[in-house]
Amino acid sequence: MLKEAFRSIAANKLRTALSMIGIIIGVAAVIAVVSVAEGTSQSIKQNLSAIGSNLIMISPGFTRGGGGRVSTSFSDLLTKDDAQKIQQLCPSVSYITPMQQGNFIVQYERQNTFSTVLAVYPQIFNMMNLNLQDGEYFTQEDENSRRRVAVIGKEIADTLFPDGDAIGKTIKITSQSIRQNYKIIGVLEKSGTLLFLNPDRSILVPFSAAENRLFKRSYVSSIIAQAHSEEVAAQAVSEIDSVLYSKFQDEEKYRIVSQEAMLQTINQTMALLSFMLGSIAGISLLVGGIGIMNIMLVTVAERTREIGVRKAVGANRRHILTQFLLESIILTLVAGVIGVGVGILLSRAIALIGSIQTAVTPIVILIAVSVSIAVGVFFGVFPAMKASKLNPVEALRYE
């Protein structure tokens, strides 16, 4: 019966190829689209995992709008004293740093660029696993002495110092009336985005050196804490919440986000995105299935006399039904396999051209092929049943 099915499919090569195109496009589209979503998800997870899952971000909250009022941020809320209090009262917290964050113009001789300046404690380098390409980190002594030294990101170094010799140079950090000189003592390795920060485009300076000179404010942008381990990260969040609530008596005035919570949110969001994009791409599978049904109906009409002959020599309805259903399944199975190959190639092309990470997982391939076979069964049943119900006498007389 399989040989007969393959023989029938091969008898009309052009028609077979045209009927398979819809399934091929559908499977390829599903794999390519889902691979982009999966690759993006893995890239984000890798960046977060690179600095562990025990970091905790504390930022000002906001008042919710209502009755025509606009939501307002509590930007002037957290202070470095809050960071010190958390360090003292939270035993699950190992390191902590307040952070001032702002955008400035950075200049060296005739080269200039726009950069994010982060005023932090020296612990930040260990907390976020920031590695040096050249030079050294600033230390607690630099922090205590308010030395105007800086560790710059890789992209900033490449922009300001195309020759690669950044160590020991003095850069000007300016914004309106502010103009401060900082000596470069280190250049970071390229790291990508970490915890909503991009060290590659940032300049890190001692908190004490920039607190009043560059930012000229007593409130901090955020506080970053690190739990002793991943196991006590949830406990650390609870302790920090207790300390801040005892001060502000309003949990809306601050936000505490752990990396573990961020990973869970990312997983849920990307899973939903993959499902939505895959479903949209899967519409082409539906269109391809309708094409398969149309082709099979035409095939039944063309092979009416053949069906009559087979019934006349003893074939029953089950044999005829199985025969045409097999042909439909084989068409979609072969088209699904070809679509997988096209989808993988398309995914690689997207990664190459778009410079983004894609990932084709076995489960996506299995789902795509399974769906294509299901399409073959679903849209092949009606033509197969129509063929099996033909009256043998009428079928033999069919012209």
mmCIF file of C-alpha atoms in Angstrom:
data_model
loop_
_atom_site.group_PDB
_atom_site.id
_atom_site.type_symbol
_atom_site.label_atom_id
_atom_site.label_comp_id
_atom_site.label_asym_id
_atom_site.label_seq_id
_atom_site.Cartn_x
_atom_site.Cartn_y
_atom_site.Cartn_z
ATOM 1 C CA MET A 1 0.000 0.000 0.000
ATOM 2 C CA LEU A 2 2.928 2.345 0.720
ATOM 3 C CA LYS A 3 4.447 1.575 -2.679
ATOM 4 C CA GLU A 4 1.130 2.383 -4.333
ATOM 5 C CA ALA A 5 0.947 5.660 -2.425
ATOM 6 C CA PHE A 6 4.463 6.692 -3.482
ATOM 7 C CA ARG A 7 3.747 5.623 -7.066
ATOM 8 C CA SER A 8 0.613 7.744 -7.180
ATOM 9 C CA ILE A 9 2.396 10.781 -5.714
ATOM 10 C CA ALA A 10 5.315 10.435 -8.132
ATOM 11 C CA ALA A 11 2.966 10.200 -11.112
ATOM 12 C CA ASN A 12 2.159 13.925 -10.863
ATOM 13 C CA LYS A 13 5.431 15.527 -9.826
ATOM 14 C CA LEU A 14 4.520 19.147 -10.592
ATOM 15 C CA ARG A 15 1.173 18.942 -8.811
ATOM 16 C CA THR A 16 2.818 17.233 -5.844
ATOM 17 C CA ALA A 17 5.515 19.910 -5.621
ATOM 18 C CA LEU A 18 2.986 22.745 -5.780
ATOM 19 C CA SER A 19 0.800 21.153 -3.093
ATOM 20 C CA MET A 20 3.815 20.756 -0.804
ATOM 21 C CA ILE A 21 4.969 24.376 -1.067
ATOM 22 C CA GLY A 22 2.399 25.660 1.438
ATOM 23 C CA ILE A 23 3.453 23.121 4.073
ATOM 24 C CA ILE A 24 7.161 23.775 3.420
ATOM 25 C CA ILE A 25 6.691 27.526 3.831
ATOM 26 C CA GLY A 26 4.572 27.040 6.944
ATOM 27 C CA VAL A 27 7.023 24.740 8.725
ATOM 28 C CA ALA A 28 10.011 26.898 7.720
ATOM 29 C CA ALA A 29 8.272 30.051 8.960
ATOM 30 C CA VAL A 30 7.378 28.482 12.319
ATOM 31 C CA ILE A 31 10.935 27.247 12.889
ATOM 32 C CA ALA A 32 12.563 30.529 11.816
ATOM 33 C CA VAL A 33 10.266 32.751 13.882
ATOM 34 C CA VAL A 34 10.402 30.610 17.016
ATOM 35 C CA SER A 35 14.194 30.260 16.686
ATOM 36 C CA VAL A 36 14.559 34.054 16.811
ATOM 37 C CA ALA A 37 12.416 34.265 19.959
ATOM 38 C CA GLU A 38 14.245 31.326 21.555
ATOM 39 C CA GLY A 39 17.654 32.753 20.645
ATOM 40 C CA THR A 40 16.744 36.137 22.101
ATOM 41 C CA SER A 41 15.563 34.455 25.291
ATOM 42 C CA GLN A 42 18.776 32.435 25.607
ATOM 43 C CA SER A 43 20.903 35.540 24.979
ATOM 44 C CA ILE A 44 19.142 37.431 27.780
ATOM 45 C CA LYS A 45 19.443 34.467 30.131
ATOM 46 C CA GLN A 46 23.159 34.089 29.349
ATOM 47 C CA ASN A 47 23.780 37.759 30.111
ATOM 48 C CA LEU A 48 21.927 37.508 33.411
ATOM 49 C CA SER A 49 23.485 34.174 34.334
ATOM 50 C CA ALA A 50 26.947 35.616 33.691
ATOM 51 C CA ILE A 51 26.593 37.653 36.872
ATOM 52 C CA GLY A 52 24.804 34.979 38.881
ATOM 53 C CA SER A 53 21.241 34.966 40.134
ATOM 54 C CA ASN A 54 21.873 36.542 43.526
ATOM 55 C CA LEU A 55 21.935 40.218 42.535
ATOM 56 C CA ILE A 56 19.141 42.468 43.764
ATOM 57 C CA MET A 57 18.188 45.847 42.310
ATOM 58 C CA ILE A 58 16.558 48.429 44.579
ATOM 59 C CA SER A 59 15.064 51.473 42.876
ATOM 60 C CA PRO A 60 12.610 54.271 43.715
ATOM 61 C CA GLY A 61 8.947 53.393 43.233
ATOM 62 C CA PHE A 62 6.151 55.606 41.957
ATOM 63 C CA THR A 63 2.677 56.788 42.860
ATOM 64 C CA ARG A 64 0.008 55.359 40.633
ATOM 65 C CA GLY A 65 -2.160 57.693 38.610
ATOM 66 C CA GLY A 66 -5.851 57.861 39.272
ATOM 67 C CA GLY A 67 -8.689 60.320 38.848
ATOM 68 C CA GLY A 68 -6.854 62.068 36.019
ATOM 69 C CA ARG A 69 -3.538 62.200 37.910
ATOM 70 C CA VAL A 70 -0.301 61.169 36.192
ATOM 71 C CA SER A 71 1.941 58.538 37.795
ATOM 72 C CA THR A 72 4.862 60.207 39.583
ATOM 73 C CA SER A 73 8.250 58.660 40.270
ATOM 74 C CA PHE A 74 9.846 58.907 43.712
ATOM 75 C CA SER A 75 13.228 59.772 42.211
ATOM 76 C CA ASP A 76 14.346 61.738 45.297
ATOM 77 C CA LEU A 77 14.025 58.948 47.809
ATOM 78 C CA LEU A 78 16.905 56.487 48.230
ATOM 79 C CA THR A 79 20.228 57.594 49.707
ATOM 80 C CA LYS A 80 23.621 56.040 50.320
ATOM 81 C CA ASP A 81 22.646 55.861 53.998
ATOM 82 C CA ASP A 82 19.926 53.394 53.006
ATOM 83 C CA ALA A 83 22.579 51.228 51.371
ATOM 84 C CA GLN A 84 24.714 51.323 54.514
ATOM 85 C CA LYS A 85 21.706 50.472 56.693
ATOM 86 C CA ILE A 86 20.846 47.493 54.495
ATOM 87 C CA GLN A 87 24.449 46.282 54.747
ATOM 88 C CA GLN A 88 24.308 46.492 58.544
ATOM 89 C CA LEU A 89 20.837 44.996 59.135
ATOM 90 C CA CYS A 90 20.588 42.348 56.414
ATOM 91 C CA PRO A 91 22.775 39.321 57.220
ATOM 92 C CA SER A 92 21.982 37.637 53.886
ATOM 93 C CA VAL A 93 23.536 40.548 51.944
ATOM 94 C CA SER A 94 27.241 40.226 51.224
ATOM 95 C CA TYR A 95 27.957 43.326 49.116
ATOM 96 C CA ILE A 96 26.052 46.492 48.393
ATOM 97 C CA THR A 97 26.640 49.726 46.503
ATOM 98 C CA PRO A 98 24.587 52.859 45.954
ATOM 99 C CA MET A 99 24.659 54.002 42.342
ATOM 100 C CA GLN A 100 24.396 57.404 40.743
ATOM 101 C CA GLN A 101 23.632 57.137 37.040
ATOM 102 C CA GLY A 102 23.595 59.870 34.407
ATOM 103 C CA ASN A 103 24.377 60.632 30.779
ATOM 104 C CA PHE A 104 27.305 62.911 29.973
ATOM 105 C CA ILE A 105 29.456 64.024 27.068
ATOM 106 C CA VAL A 106 32.927 62.511 27.375
ATOM 107 C CA GLN A 107 35.860 64.067 25.558
ATOM 108 C CA TYR A 108 39.499 63.269 24.931
ATOM 109 C CA GLU A 109 41.328 65.796 22.753
ATOM 110 C CA ARG A 110 39.262 65.957 19.523
ATOM 111 C CA GLN A 111 37.370 62.724 20.161
ATOM 112 C CA ASN A 112 34.078 62.817 22.021
ATOM 113 C CA THR A 113 31.119 60.538 22.665
ATOM 114 C CA PHE A 114 27.957 60.247 24.735
ATOM 115 C CA SER A 115 28.265 57.916 27.714
ATOM 116 C CA THR A 116 26.527 56.727 30.852
ATOM 117 C CA VAL A 117 28.524 57.534 33.978
ATOM 118 C CA LEU A 118 28.055 55.199 36.946
ATOM 119 C CA ALA A 119 29.237 56.359 40.351
ATOM 120 C CA VAL A 120 29.610 53.215 42.465
ATOM 121 C CA TYR A 121 31.613 51.526 45.192
ATOM 122 C CA PRO A 122 34.563 49.296 44.134
ATOM 123 C CA GLN A 123 32.536 46.189 45.078
ATOM 124 C CA ILE A 124 30.591 46.569 41.836
ATOM 125 C CA PHE A 125 33.360 44.837 39.874
ATOM 126 C CA ASN A 126 33.041 41.628 41.890
ATOM 127 C CA MET A 127 29.273 41.841 42.120
ATOM 128 C CA MET A 128 28.766 42.012 38.344
ATOM 129 C CA ASN A 129 31.798 39.942 37.327
ATOM 130 C CA LEU A 130 33.292 42.790 35.312
ATOM 131 C CA ASN A 131 36.669 41.733 33.925
ATOM 132 C CA LEU A 132 39.516 44.002 32.894
ATOM 133 C CA GLN A 133 41.026 44.082 29.449
ATOM 134 C CA ASP A 134 43.744 46.452 30.564
ATOM 135 C CA GLY A 135 44.804 48.427 33.637
ATOM 136 C CA GLU A 136 43.323 48.039 37.110
ATOM 137 C CA TYR A 137 40.122 48.623 39.088
ATOM 138 C CA PHE A 138 39.703 51.561 41.423
ATOM 139 C CA THR A 139 39.906 50.501 45.071
ATOM 140 C CA GLN A 140 38.407 51.333 48.444
ATOM 141 C CA GLU A 141 41.354 53.644 49.001
ATOM 142 C CA ASP A 142 40.383 55.564 45.858
ATOM 143 C CA GLU A 143 36.826 55.731 47.180
ATOM 144 C CA ASN A 144 37.928 56.991 50.587
ATOM 145 C CA SER A 145 40.287 59.562 49.035
ATOM 146 C CA ARG A 146 37.693 60.736 46.468
ATOM 147 C CA ARG A 147 40.189 60.236 43.662
ATOM 148 C CA ARG A 148 38.953 61.192 40.216
ATOM 149 C CA VAL A 149 39.836 57.982 38.458
ATOM 150 C CA ALA A 150 37.748 55.976 35.998
ATOM 151 C CA VAL A 151 37.337 52.504 34.541
ATOM 152 C CA ILE A 152 35.786 52.732 31.089
ATOM 153 C CA GLY A 153 33.835 50.297 28.910
ATOM 154 C CA LYS A 154 35.224 48.676 25.777
ATOM 155 C CA GLU A 155 33.112 50.660 23.313
ATOM 156 C CA ILE A 156 33.991 53.960 24.977
ATOM 157 C CA ALA A 157 37.684 53.050 24.826
ATOM 158 C CA ASP A 158 37.452 52.127 21.134
ATOM 159 C CA THR A 159 35.709 55.418 20.342
ATOM 160 C CA LEU A 160 37.945 57.776 22.284
ATOM 161 C CA PHE A 161 41.195 55.866 21.794
ATOM 162 C CA PRO A 162 41.256 54.190 18.374
ATOM 163 C CA ASP A 163 44.944 53.368 18.887
ATOM 164 C CA GLY A 164 44.082 51.368 22.017
ATOM 165 C CA ASP A 165 46.270 53.332 24.448
ATOM 166 C CA ALA A 166 43.739 54.558 27.040
ATOM 167 C CA ILE A 167 45.463 53.862 30.365
ATOM 168 C CA GLY A 168 46.817 57.003 32.028
ATOM 169 C CA LYS A 169 44.885 59.392 29.770
ATOM 170 C CA THR A 170 42.647 62.099 31.224
ATOM 171 C CA ILE A 171 39.104 62.494 29.915
ATOM 172 C CA LYS A 172 36.665 65.371 30.415
ATOM 173 C CA ILE A 173 33.157 64.522 31.582
ATOM 174 C CA THR A 174 30.794 67.425 30.909
ATOM 175 C CA SER A 175 27.113 68.279 31.150
ATOM 176 C CA GLN A 176 25.912 71.877 30.889
ATOM 177 C CA SER A 177 27.880 73.741 33.595
ATOM 178 C CA ILE A 178 29.622 70.591 34.886
ATOM 179 C CA ARG A 179 33.139 69.807 33.696
ATOM 180 C CA GLN A 180 35.319 67.295 35.539
ATOM 181 C CA ASN A 181 38.580 65.570 34.612
ATOM 182 C CA TYR A 182 39.043 61.852 35.356
ATOM 183 C CA LYS A 183 42.138 59.742 34.851
ATOM 184 C CA ILE A 184 41.593 56.381 33.163
ATOM 185 C CA ILE A 185 43.105 53.503 35.138
ATOM 186 C CA GLY A 186 41.283 50.552 33.573
ATOM 187 C CA VAL A 187 39.430 49.308 30.489
ATOM 188 C CA LEU A 188 36.758 46.619 30.827
ATOM 189 C CA GLU A 189 36.356 43.599 28.608
ATOM 190 C CA LYS A 190 33.289 43.548 26.380
ATOM 191 C CA SER A 191 30.362 42.147 28.366
ATOM 192 C CA GLY A 192 27.063 43.200 26.818
ATOM 193 C CA THR A 193 24.007 44.341 28.751
ATOM 194 C CA LEU A 194 23.948 43.259 32.397
ATOM 195 C CA LEU A 195 21.042 43.941 34.753
ATOM 196 C CA PHE A 196 19.649 46.853 32.693
ATOM 197 C CA LEU A 197 23.151 48.329 32.448
ATOM 198 C CA ASN A 198 25.549 48.358 29.523
ATOM 199 C CA PRO A 199 29.118 48.431 30.911
ATOM 200 C CA ASP A 200 30.504 48.578 27.359
ATOM 201 C CA ARG A 201 29.044 52.083 26.950
ATOM 202 C CA SER A 202 29.632 53.184 30.546
ATOM 203 C CA ILE A 203 32.269 54.905 32.626
ATOM 204 C CA LEU A 204 32.598 53.736 36.239
ATOM 205 C CA VAL A 205 33.974 56.170 38.800
ATOM 206 C CA PRO A 206 34.275 56.137 42.625
ATOM 207 C CA PHE A 207 30.977 57.127 44.238
ATOM 208 C CA SER A 208 32.569 59.689 46.563
ATOM 209 C CA ALA A 209 34.403 61.409 43.700
ATOM 210 C CA ALA A 210 31.255 62.016 41.647
ATOM 211 C CA GLU A 211 28.531 62.294 44.291
ATOM 212 C CA ASN A 212 28.797 66.067 44.711
ATOM 213 C CA ARG A 213 31.014 67.010 41.776
ATOM 214 C CA LEU A 214 29.196 65.417 38.851
ATOM 215 C CA PHE A 215 25.698 64.620 40.081
ATOM 216 C CA LYS A 216 25.328 67.279 42.759
ATOM 217 C CA ARG A 217 22.496 65.509 44.547
ATOM 218 C CA SER A 218 22.170 63.548 47.760
ATOM 219 C CA TYR A 219 19.692 60.984 46.398
ATOM 220 C CA VAL A 220 20.890 57.963 44.441
ATOM 221 C CA SER A 221 19.505 56.470 41.242
ATOM 222 C CA SER A 222 19.404 52.953 42.678
ATOM 223 C CA ILE A 223 21.060 50.504 45.034
ATOM 224 C CA ILE A 224 22.520 47.163 43.964
ATOM 225 C CA ALA A 225 22.892 44.407 46.542
ATOM 226 C CA GLN A 226 24.286 40.898 46.331
ATOM 227 C CA ALA A 227 23.153 37.988 48.471
ATOM 228 C CA HIS A 228 25.700 35.557 49.886
ATOM 229 C CA SER A 229 24.402 32.853 47.543
ATOM 230 C CA GLU A 230 21.528 31.991 45.233
ATOM 231 C CA GLU A 231 19.968 29.916 48.019
ATOM 232 C CA VAL A 232 19.541 32.924 50.337
ATOM 233 C CA ALA A 233 18.611 35.448 47.616
ATOM 234 C CA ALA A 234 14.909 35.270 48.518
ATOM 235 C CA GLN A 235 15.776 35.744 52.194
ATOM 236 C CA ALA A 236 17.901 38.771 51.290
ATOM 237 C CA VAL A 237 14.979 40.316 49.403
ATOM 238 C CA SER A 238 12.763 39.805 52.444
ATOM 239 C CA GLU A 239 15.329 41.413 54.759
ATOM 240 C CA ILE A 240 15.817 44.418 52.462
ATOM 241 C CA ASP A 241 12.057 44.874 52.173
ATOM 242 C CA SER A 242 11.765 44.871 55.967
ATOM 243 C CA VAL A 243 14.458 47.548 56.338
ATOM 244 C CA LEU A 244 12.978 49.853 53.671
ATOM 245 C CA TYR A 245 9.389 49.428 54.813
ATOM 246 C CA SER A 246 10.351 50.334 58.375
ATOM 247 C CA LYS A 247 11.672 53.636 56.999
ATOM 248 C CA PHE A 248 9.090 54.579 54.363
ATOM 249 C CA GLN A 249 5.976 52.766 55.683
ATOM 250 C CA ASP A 250 4.827 52.495 52.068
ATOM 251 C CA GLU A 251 5.852 49.620 49.810
ATOM 252 C CA GLU A 252 4.988 51.633 46.678
ATOM 253 C CA LYS A 253 7.833 54.047 47.365
ATOM 254 C CA TYR A 254 10.491 51.501 46.440
ATOM 255 C CA ARG A 255 10.917 48.510 44.175
ATOM 256 C CA ILE A 256 13.012 45.435 44.869
ATOM 257 C CA VAL A 257 13.752 43.186 41.903
ATOM 258 C CA SER A 258 15.884 40.063 42.184
ATOM 259 C CA GLN A 259 17.564 38.445 39.225
ATOM 260 C CA GLU A 260 15.707 35.216 39.859
ATOM 261 C CA ALA A 261 12.406 37.085 39.515
ATOM 262 C CA MET A 262 13.639 38.715 36.328
ATOM 263 C CA LEU A 263 14.586 35.334 34.864
ATOM 264 C CA GLN A 264 11.150 33.940 35.662
ATOM 265 C CA THR A 265 9.472 36.942 34.054
ATOM 266 C CA ILE A 266 11.679 36.654 30.986
ATOM 267 C CA ASN A 267 10.916 32.938 30.663
ATOM 268 C CA GLN A 268 7.173 33.566 30.854
ATOM 269 C CA THR A 269 7.291 36.507 28.449
ATOM 270 C CA MET A 270 9.426 34.749 25.853
ATOM 271 C CA ALA A 271 7.317 31.581 26.067
ATOM 272 C CA LEU A 272 4.200 33.649 25.357
ATOM 273 C CA LEU A 273 5.986 35.519 22.556
ATOM 274 C CA SER A 274 7.158 32.253 20.980
ATOM 275 C CA PHE A 275 3.631 30.861 21.122
ATOM 276 C CA MET A 276 2.116 33.979 19.560
ATOM 277 C CA LEU A 277 4.703 34.255 16.792
ATOM 278 C CA GLY A 278 4.561 30.512 16.137
ATOM 279 C CA SER A 279 0.766 30.652 15.928
ATOM 280 C CA ILE A 280 0.883 33.526 13.444
ATOM 281 C CA ALA A 281 3.441 31.681 11.308
ATOM 282 C CA GLY A 282 1.334 28.521 11.670
ATOM 283 C CA ILE A 283 -1.461 30.150 9.668
ATOM 284 C CA SER A 284 0.536 29.292 6.550
ATOM 285 C CA LEU A 285 0.324 25.638 7.620
ATOM 286 C CA LEU A 286 -3.454 25.960 7.603
ATOM 287 C CA VAL A 287 -3.337 27.443 4.119
ATOM 288 C CA GLY A 288 -1.016 24.639 3.023
ATOM 289 C CA GLY A 289 -3.410 22.072 4.480
ATOM 290 C CA ILE A 290 -6.298 23.491 2.457
ATOM 291 C CA GLY A 291 -4.094 23.203 -0.620
ATOM 292 C CA ILE A 292 -3.409 19.547 0.185
ATOM 293 C CA MET A 293 -7.150 18.881 0.511
ATOM 294 C CA ASN A 294 -7.868 20.534 -2.817
ATOM 295 C CA ILE A 295 -5.194 18.484 -4.552
ATOM 296 C CA MET A 296 -6.475 15.264 -2.990
ATOM 297 C CA LEU A 297 -10.046 16.043 -4.108
ATOM 298 C CA VAL A 298 -8.791 16.543 -7.654
ATOM 299 C CA THR A 299 -6.851 13.285 -7.382
ATOM 300 C CA VAL A 300 -9.981 11.411 -6.263
ATOM 301 C CA ALA A 301 -11.907 12.781 -9.243
ATOM 302 C CA GLU A 302 -9.146 11.776 -11.675
ATOM 303 C CA ARG A 303 -8.801 8.287 -10.231
ATOM 304 C CA THR A 304 -12.502 7.453 -10.017
ATOM 305 C CA ARG A 305 -12.265 4.620 -12.549
ATOM 306 C CA GLU A 306 -9.188 3.229 -10.742
ATOM 307 C CA ILE A 307 -11.184 3.218 -7.491
ATOM 308 C CA GLY A 308 -14.011 1.402 -9.240
ATOM 309 C CA VAL A 309 -11.647 -1.262 -10.582
ATOM 310 C CA ARG A 310 -10.039 -1.791 -7.177
ATOM 311 C CA LYS A 311 -13.436 -2.179 -5.521
ATOM 312 C CA ALA A 312 -14.567 -4.540 -8.241
ATOM 313 C CA VAL A 313 -11.635 -6.876 -7.565
ATOM 314 C CA GLY A 314 -12.240 -6.974 -3.819
ATOM 315 C CA ALA A 315 -10.899 -3.777 -2.208
ATOM 316 C CA ASN A 316 -13.131 -2.558 0.606
ATOM 317 C CA ARG A 317 -13.804 0.938 1.942
ATOM 318 C CA ARG A 318 -11.054 0.665 4.564
ATOM 319 C CA HIS A 319 -8.409 -0.116 1.899
ATOM 320 C CA ILE A 320 -9.441 2.864 -0.229
ATOM 321 C CA LEU A 321 -9.632 5.162 2.808
ATOM 322 C CA THR A 322 -6.187 4.073 4.025
ATOM 323 C CA GLN A 323 -4.701 4.455 0.524
ATOM 324 C CA PHE A 324 -5.689 8.108 0.087
ATOM 325 C CA LEU A 325 -5.008 8.995 3.708
ATOM 326 C CA LEU A 326 -1.487 7.586 3.362
ATOM 327 C CA GLU A 327 -0.885 9.721 0.288
ATOM 328 C CA SER A 328 -1.954 12.850 2.184
ATOM 329 C CA ILE A 329 0.237 11.994 5.193
ATOM 330 C CA ILE A 330 3.256 11.226 3.010
ATOM 331 C CA LEU A 331 2.855 14.541 1.190
ATOM 332 C CA THR A 332 2.792 16.543 4.424
ATOM 333 C CA LEU A 333 5.521 14.469 6.092
ATOM 334 C CA VAL A 334 7.958 14.970 3.217
ATOM 335 C CA ALA A 335 7.001 18.654 3.002
ATOM 336 C CA GLY A 336 7.495 18.969 6.787
ATOM 337 C CA VAL A 337 10.986 17.461 6.630
ATOM 338 C CA ILE A 338 11.956 19.769 3.755
ATOM 339 C CA GLY A 339 10.430 22.688 5.671
ATOM 340 C CA VAL A 340 12.603 21.848 8.694
ATOM 341 C CA GLY A 341 15.720 22.043 6.523
ATOM 342 C CA VAL A 342 14.610 25.333 4.969
ATOM 343 C CA GLY A 343 13.692 26.703 8.409
ATOM 344 C CA ILE A 344 17.123 25.867 9.856
ATOM 345 C CA LEU A 345 18.861 27.526 6.899
ATOM 346 C CA LEU A 346 16.581 30.559 7.211
ATOM 347 C CA SER A 347 17.307 30.768 10.934
ATOM 348 C CA ARG A 348 21.047 30.755 10.291
ATOM 349 C CA ALA A 349 20.669 33.387 7.589
ATOM 350 C CA ILE A 350 18.728 35.642 9.979
ATOM 351 C CA ALA A 351 21.441 35.225 12.624
ATOM 352 C CA LEU A 352 24.149 36.039 10.077
ATOM 353 C CA ILE A 353 22.469 38.997 8.409
ATOM 354 C CA GLY A 354 20.842 40.465 11.502
ATOM 355 C CA SER A 355 23.742 39.733 13.869
ATOM 356 C CA ILE A 356 21.328 38.264 16.405
ATOM 357 C CA GLN A 357 21.298 34.965 18.237
ATOM 358 C CA THR A 358 18.879 32.275 17.047
ATOM 359 C CA ALA A 359 18.314 28.796 18.440
ATOM 360 C CA VAL A 360 16.553 25.852 16.784
ATOM 361 C CA THR A 361 15.591 23.363 19.475
ATOM 362 C CA PRO A 362 14.615 19.704 18.901
ATOM 363 C CA ILE A 363 11.225 20.297 20.499
ATOM 364 C CA VAL A 364 10.407 22.994 17.918
ATOM 365 C CA ILE A 365 11.371 20.663 15.075
ATOM 366 C CA LEU A 366 9.291 17.850 16.577
ATOM 367 C CA ILE A 367 6.265 20.121 17.010
ATOM 368 C CA ALA A 368 6.563 21.524 13.475
ATOM 369 C CA VAL A 369 6.780 18.070 11.863
ATOM 370 C CA SER A 370 4.004 16.694 14.081
ATOM 371 C CA VAL A 371 1.731 19.591 13.168
ATOM 372 C CA SER A 372 2.448 19.077 9.456
ATOM 373 C CA ILE A 373 1.492 15.380 9.774
ATOM 374 C CA ALA A 374 -1.633 16.348 11.709
ATOM 375 C CA VAL A 375 -2.511 18.731 8.897
ATOM 376 C CA GLY A 376 -2.133 15.850 6.436
ATOM 377 C CA VAL A 377 -4.461 13.649 8.492
ATOM 378 C CA PHE A 378 -7.024 16.399 9.095
ATOM 379 C CA PHE A 379 -7.240 17.657 5.524
ATOM 380 C CA GLY A 380 -6.794 14.198 4.003
ATOM 381 C CA VAL A 381 -9.702 12.551 5.799
ATOM 382 C CA PHE A 382 -12.460 14.186 3.733
ATOM 383 C CA PRO A 383 -11.016 13.327 0.291
ATOM 384 C CA ALA A 384 -10.168 9.795 1.512
ATOM 385 C CA MET A 385 -13.691 9.255 2.836
ATOM 386 C CA LYS A 386 -15.163 10.573 -0.410
ATOM 387 C CA ALA A 387 -13.051 8.107 -2.361
ATOM 388 C CA SER A 388 -13.963 5.184 -0.117
ATOM 389 C CA LYS A 389 -17.705 5.880 -0.469
ATOM 390 C CA LEU A 390 -17.746 5.766 -4.281
ATOM 391 C CA ASN A 391 -20.117 3.211 -5.778
ATOM 392 C CA PRO A 392 -17.983 0.726 -7.780
ATOM 393 C CA VAL A 393 -20.501 0.480 -10.658
ATOM 394 C CA GLU A 394 -20.803 4.254 -11.017
ATOM 395 C CA ALA A 395 -17.040 4.615 -10.641
ATOM 396 C CA LEU A 396 -16.401 2.166 -13.539
ATOM 397 C CA ARG A 397 -18.766 4.140 -15.769
ATOM 398 C CA TYR A 398 -17.056 7.453 -14.860
ATOM 399 C CA GLU A 399 -15.451 9.244 -17.815
#
